[in-house]
Amino acid sequence: LEGNLAGAAQALGEAAKHGGGAQRLAALLEQAALYEQGGDAAGATRSFEAALALSPHHVAASEGLLRLLRSAEDWAGLAEVL
């Protein structure tokens, strides 16, 4: 990730460690979006997975993770999520 995106993603990662569940979830989803925007699919995948650990049926996190797994042609990972 480029400078500002990397710093923002890191700050959101720290924010995701603190606060209530809804705040942590929001920070992880925003972090995933920044990683995805910056072309860091692995970082976005980790963020979506962490969001799903907090809220296993969260639609946006599920859709984001599925999109990344399809894009990476990670069929085994995709089968685990489905």
Coordinates of N, CA and C in Angstrom, one line a residue:
L1 N 0.8 -1.2 0.0 CA 0.0 0.0 0.0 C 0.9 1.2 0.0
E2 N 0.4 2.3 -0.7 CA 1.1 3.5 -0.7 C 1.0 4.2 0.7
G3 N 1.8 5.2 1.0 CA 1.9 5.9 2.3 C 0.6 6.1 3.0
N4 N -0.3 7.0 2.5 CA -1.5 7.3 3.2 C -2.4 6.2 3.4
L5 N -2.6 5.3 2.4 CA -3.4 4.1 2.6 C -2.9 3.2 3.6
A6 N -1.6 3.0 3.6 CA -0.9 2.1 4.6 C -1.1 2.6 6.0
G7 N -0.9 3.9 6.2 CA -1.1 4.5 7.5 C -2.5 4.4 8.0
A8 N -3.4 4.7 7.1 CA -4.9 4.6 7.4 C -5.2 3.1 7.8
A9 N -4.8 2.2 7.0 CA -5.1 0.8 7.2 C -4.5 0.3 8.6
Q10 N -3.3 0.8 8.9 CA -2.7 0.5 10.2 C -3.5 1.1 11.3
A11 N -3.9 2.3 11.2 CA -4.7 3.0 12.2 C -6.0 2.2 12.5
L12 N -6.6 1.8 11.4 CA -7.9 1.1 11.5 C -7.7 -0.3 12.2
G13 N -6.5 -0.9 11.9 CA -6.2 -2.2 12.6 C -6.1 -2.0 14.1
E14 N -5.5 -0.8 14.5 CA -5.4 -0.5 15.9 C -6.8 -0.3 16.5
A15 N -7.6 0.5 15.7 CA -8.9 0.8 16.2 C -9.8 -0.5 16.4
A16 N -9.5 -1.5 15.5 CA -10.2 -2.7 15.6 C -9.9 -3.6 16.8
K17 N -8.9 -3.2 17.5 CA -8.5 -3.9 18.7 C -9.2 -3.4 20.0
H18 N -9.8 -2.2 19.8 CA -10.4 -1.5 21.0 C -11.9 -1.2 20.7
G19 N -12.6 -0.9 21.7 CA -14.0 -0.4 21.6 C -14.9 -1.6 21.5
G20 N -16.2 -1.3 21.3 CA -17.2 -2.3 21.2 C -17.2 -3.0 19.9
G21 N -18.0 -4.1 19.9 CA -18.0 -5.0 18.7 C -18.4 -4.3 17.4
A22 N -19.4 -3.4 17.5 CA -19.8 -2.6 16.3 C -18.7 -1.7 15.8
Q23 N -17.9 -1.1 16.7 CA -16.8 -0.2 16.3 C -15.7 -1.0 15.7
R24 N -15.4 -2.2 16.3 CA -14.3 -3.0 15.8 C -14.7 -3.6 14.5
L25 N -15.9 -4.0 14.3 CA -16.4 -4.5 13.0 C -16.3 -3.4 11.9
A26 N -16.7 -2.2 12.2 CA -16.7 -1.1 11.3 C -15.2 -0.8 10.9
A27 N -14.3 -0.8 11.8 CA -12.9 -0.6 11.6 C -12.3 -1.6 10.6
L28 N -12.7 -2.9 10.9 CA -12.2 -4.0 10.1 C -12.7 -3.9 8.6
L29 N -14.0 -3.6 8.5 CA -14.5 -3.4 7.1 C -13.9 -2.3 6.4
E30 N -13.7 -1.2 7.1 CA -13.0 0.0 6.4 C -11.6 -0.4 6.0
Q31 N -10.9 -1.1 6.9 CA -9.5 -1.6 6.7 C -9.5 -2.5 5.4
A32 N -10.4 -3.4 5.4 CA -10.5 -4.3 4.2 C -10.7 -3.5 2.9
A33 N -11.6 -2.5 3.0 CA -11.8 -1.7 1.8 C -10.5 -1.0 1.4
L34 N -9.8 -0.4 2.3 CA -8.5 0.2 2.0 C -7.5 -0.7 1.4
Y35 N -7.4 -1.9 2.0 CA -6.5 -2.9 1.5 C -6.9 -3.3 0.0
E36 N -8.1 -3.5 -0.2 CA -8.6 -3.8 -1.5 C -8.3 -2.7 -2.5
Q37 N -8.6 -1.5 -2.1 CA -8.3 -0.3 -2.9 C -6.9 -0.2 -3.3
G38 N -6.0 -0.6 -2.4 CA -4.6 -0.5 -2.6 C -4.0 -1.7 -3.3
G39 N -4.8 -2.7 -3.6 CA -4.4 -3.9 -4.3 C -3.8 -5.0 -3.4
D40 N -4.0 -4.9 -2.1 CA -3.5 -5.8 -1.1 C -4.6 -6.8 -0.8
A41 N -4.7 -7.8 -1.7 CA -5.8 -8.8 -1.5 C -5.6 -9.6 -0.2
A42 N -4.4 -9.9 0.1 CA -4.1 -10.7 1.3 C -4.5 -9.9 2.6
G43 N -4.2 -8.7 2.6 CA -4.6 -7.8 3.7 C -6.1 -7.7 3.8
A44 N -6.7 -7.5 2.7 CA -8.2 -7.4 2.7 C -8.8 -8.7 3.1
T45 N -8.3 -9.8 2.7 CA -8.8 -11.1 3.1 C -8.7 -11.3 4.6
R46 N -7.6 -10.9 5.2 CA -7.4 -11.0 6.6 C -8.4 -10.2 7.4
S47 N -8.6 -9.0 6.9 CA -9.6 -8.1 7.5 C -11.0 -8.6 7.4
F48 N -11.4 -9.1 6.3 CA -12.7 -9.6 6.2 C -12.9 -10.9 7.1
E49 N -11.9 -11.7 7.1 CA -11.9 -12.9 8.0 C -12.1 -12.5 9.5
A50 N -11.3 -11.4 9.9 CA -11.4 -10.9 11.3 C -12.8 -10.4 11.5
A51 N -13.4 -9.7 10.5 CA -14.7 -9.2 10.7 C -15.7 -10.3 10.9
L52 N -15.5 -11.4 10.1 CA -16.4 -12.5 10.2 C -16.3 -13.3 11.5
A53 N -15.1 -13.2 12.1 CA -14.9 -13.8 13.4 C -15.7 -13.1 14.5
L54 N -15.9 -11.8 14.3 CA -16.7 -11.0 15.2 C -18.2 -11.1 14.9
S55 N -18.5 -11.2 13.7 CA -19.9 -11.3 13.3 C -20.0 -12.3 12.1
P56 N -20.2 -13.6 12.4 CA -20.1 -14.6 11.4 C -21.1 -14.5 10.3
H57 N -22.2 -13.8 10.4 CA -23.2 -13.8 9.3 C -23.3 -12.4 8.7
H58 N -22.2 -11.6 8.9 CA -22.2 -10.2 8.3 C -22.2 -10.3 6.8
V59 N -23.2 -9.7 6.2 CA -23.3 -9.8 4.7 C -22.2 -9.2 4.0
A60 N -21.8 -7.9 4.3 CA -20.8 -7.2 3.5 C -19.4 -7.9 3.7
A61 N -19.1 -8.4 4.9 CA -17.9 -9.1 5.1 C -17.8 -10.4 4.3
S62 N -18.9 -11.1 4.3 CA -19.0 -12.4 3.6 C -18.9 -12.1 2.1
E63 N -19.6 -11.1 1.6 CA -19.5 -10.8 0.1 C -18.1 -10.4 -0.3
G64 N -17.5 -9.6 0.6 CA -16.1 -9.1 0.3 C -15.1 -10.3 0.2
L65 N -15.2 -11.2 1.2 CA -14.3 -12.3 1.3 C -14.6 -13.3 0.1
L66 N -15.8 -13.5 -0.2 CA -16.2 -14.3 -1.4 C -15.6 -13.7 -2.7
R67 N -15.8 -12.4 -2.8 CA -15.3 -11.7 -4.0 C -13.7 -11.9 -4.2
L68 N -13.0 -11.8 -3.1 CA -11.6 -11.9 -3.1 C -11.1 -13.3 -3.4
L69 N -11.8 -14.3 -2.8 CA -11.5 -15.7 -3.0 C -11.8 -16.1 -4.4
R70 N -12.9 -15.6 -5.0 CA -13.2 -15.9 -6.4 C -12.1 -15.3 -7.3
S71 N -11.7 -14.1 -7.0 CA -10.7 -13.4 -7.8 C -9.4 -14.1 -7.8
A72 N -9.0 -14.7 -6.6 CA -7.8 -15.4 -6.5 C -7.9 -16.8 -7.0
E73 N -9.1 -17.2 -7.4 CA -9.4 -18.6 -7.7 C -9.0 -19.6 -6.6
D74 N -9.3 -19.2 -5.4 CA -9.0 -20.0 -4.2 C -10.2 -20.8 -4.0
W75 N -10.4 -21.9 -4.7 CA -11.6 -22.7 -4.6 C -11.7 -23.4 -3.3
A76 N -10.6 -23.8 -2.7 CA -10.7 -24.5 -1.4 C -11.2 -23.5 -0.3
G77 N -10.6 -22.3 -0.4 CA -11.0 -21.3 0.6 C -12.5 -20.9 0.4
L78 N -12.9 -20.8 -0.9 CA -14.3 -20.5 -1.2 C -15.2 -21.6 -0.7
A79 N -14.8 -22.8 -0.8 CA -15.7 -24.0 -0.3 C -15.8 -23.9 1.2
E80 N -14.8 -23.4 1.9 CA -14.8 -23.3 3.3 C -15.8 -22.2 3.7
V81 N -15.8 -21.1 3.0 CA -16.7 -20.0 3.4 C -18.2 -20.4 3.0
L82 N -18.4 -21.1 1.9 CA -19.7 -21.4 1.5 C -20.2 -22.6 2.4

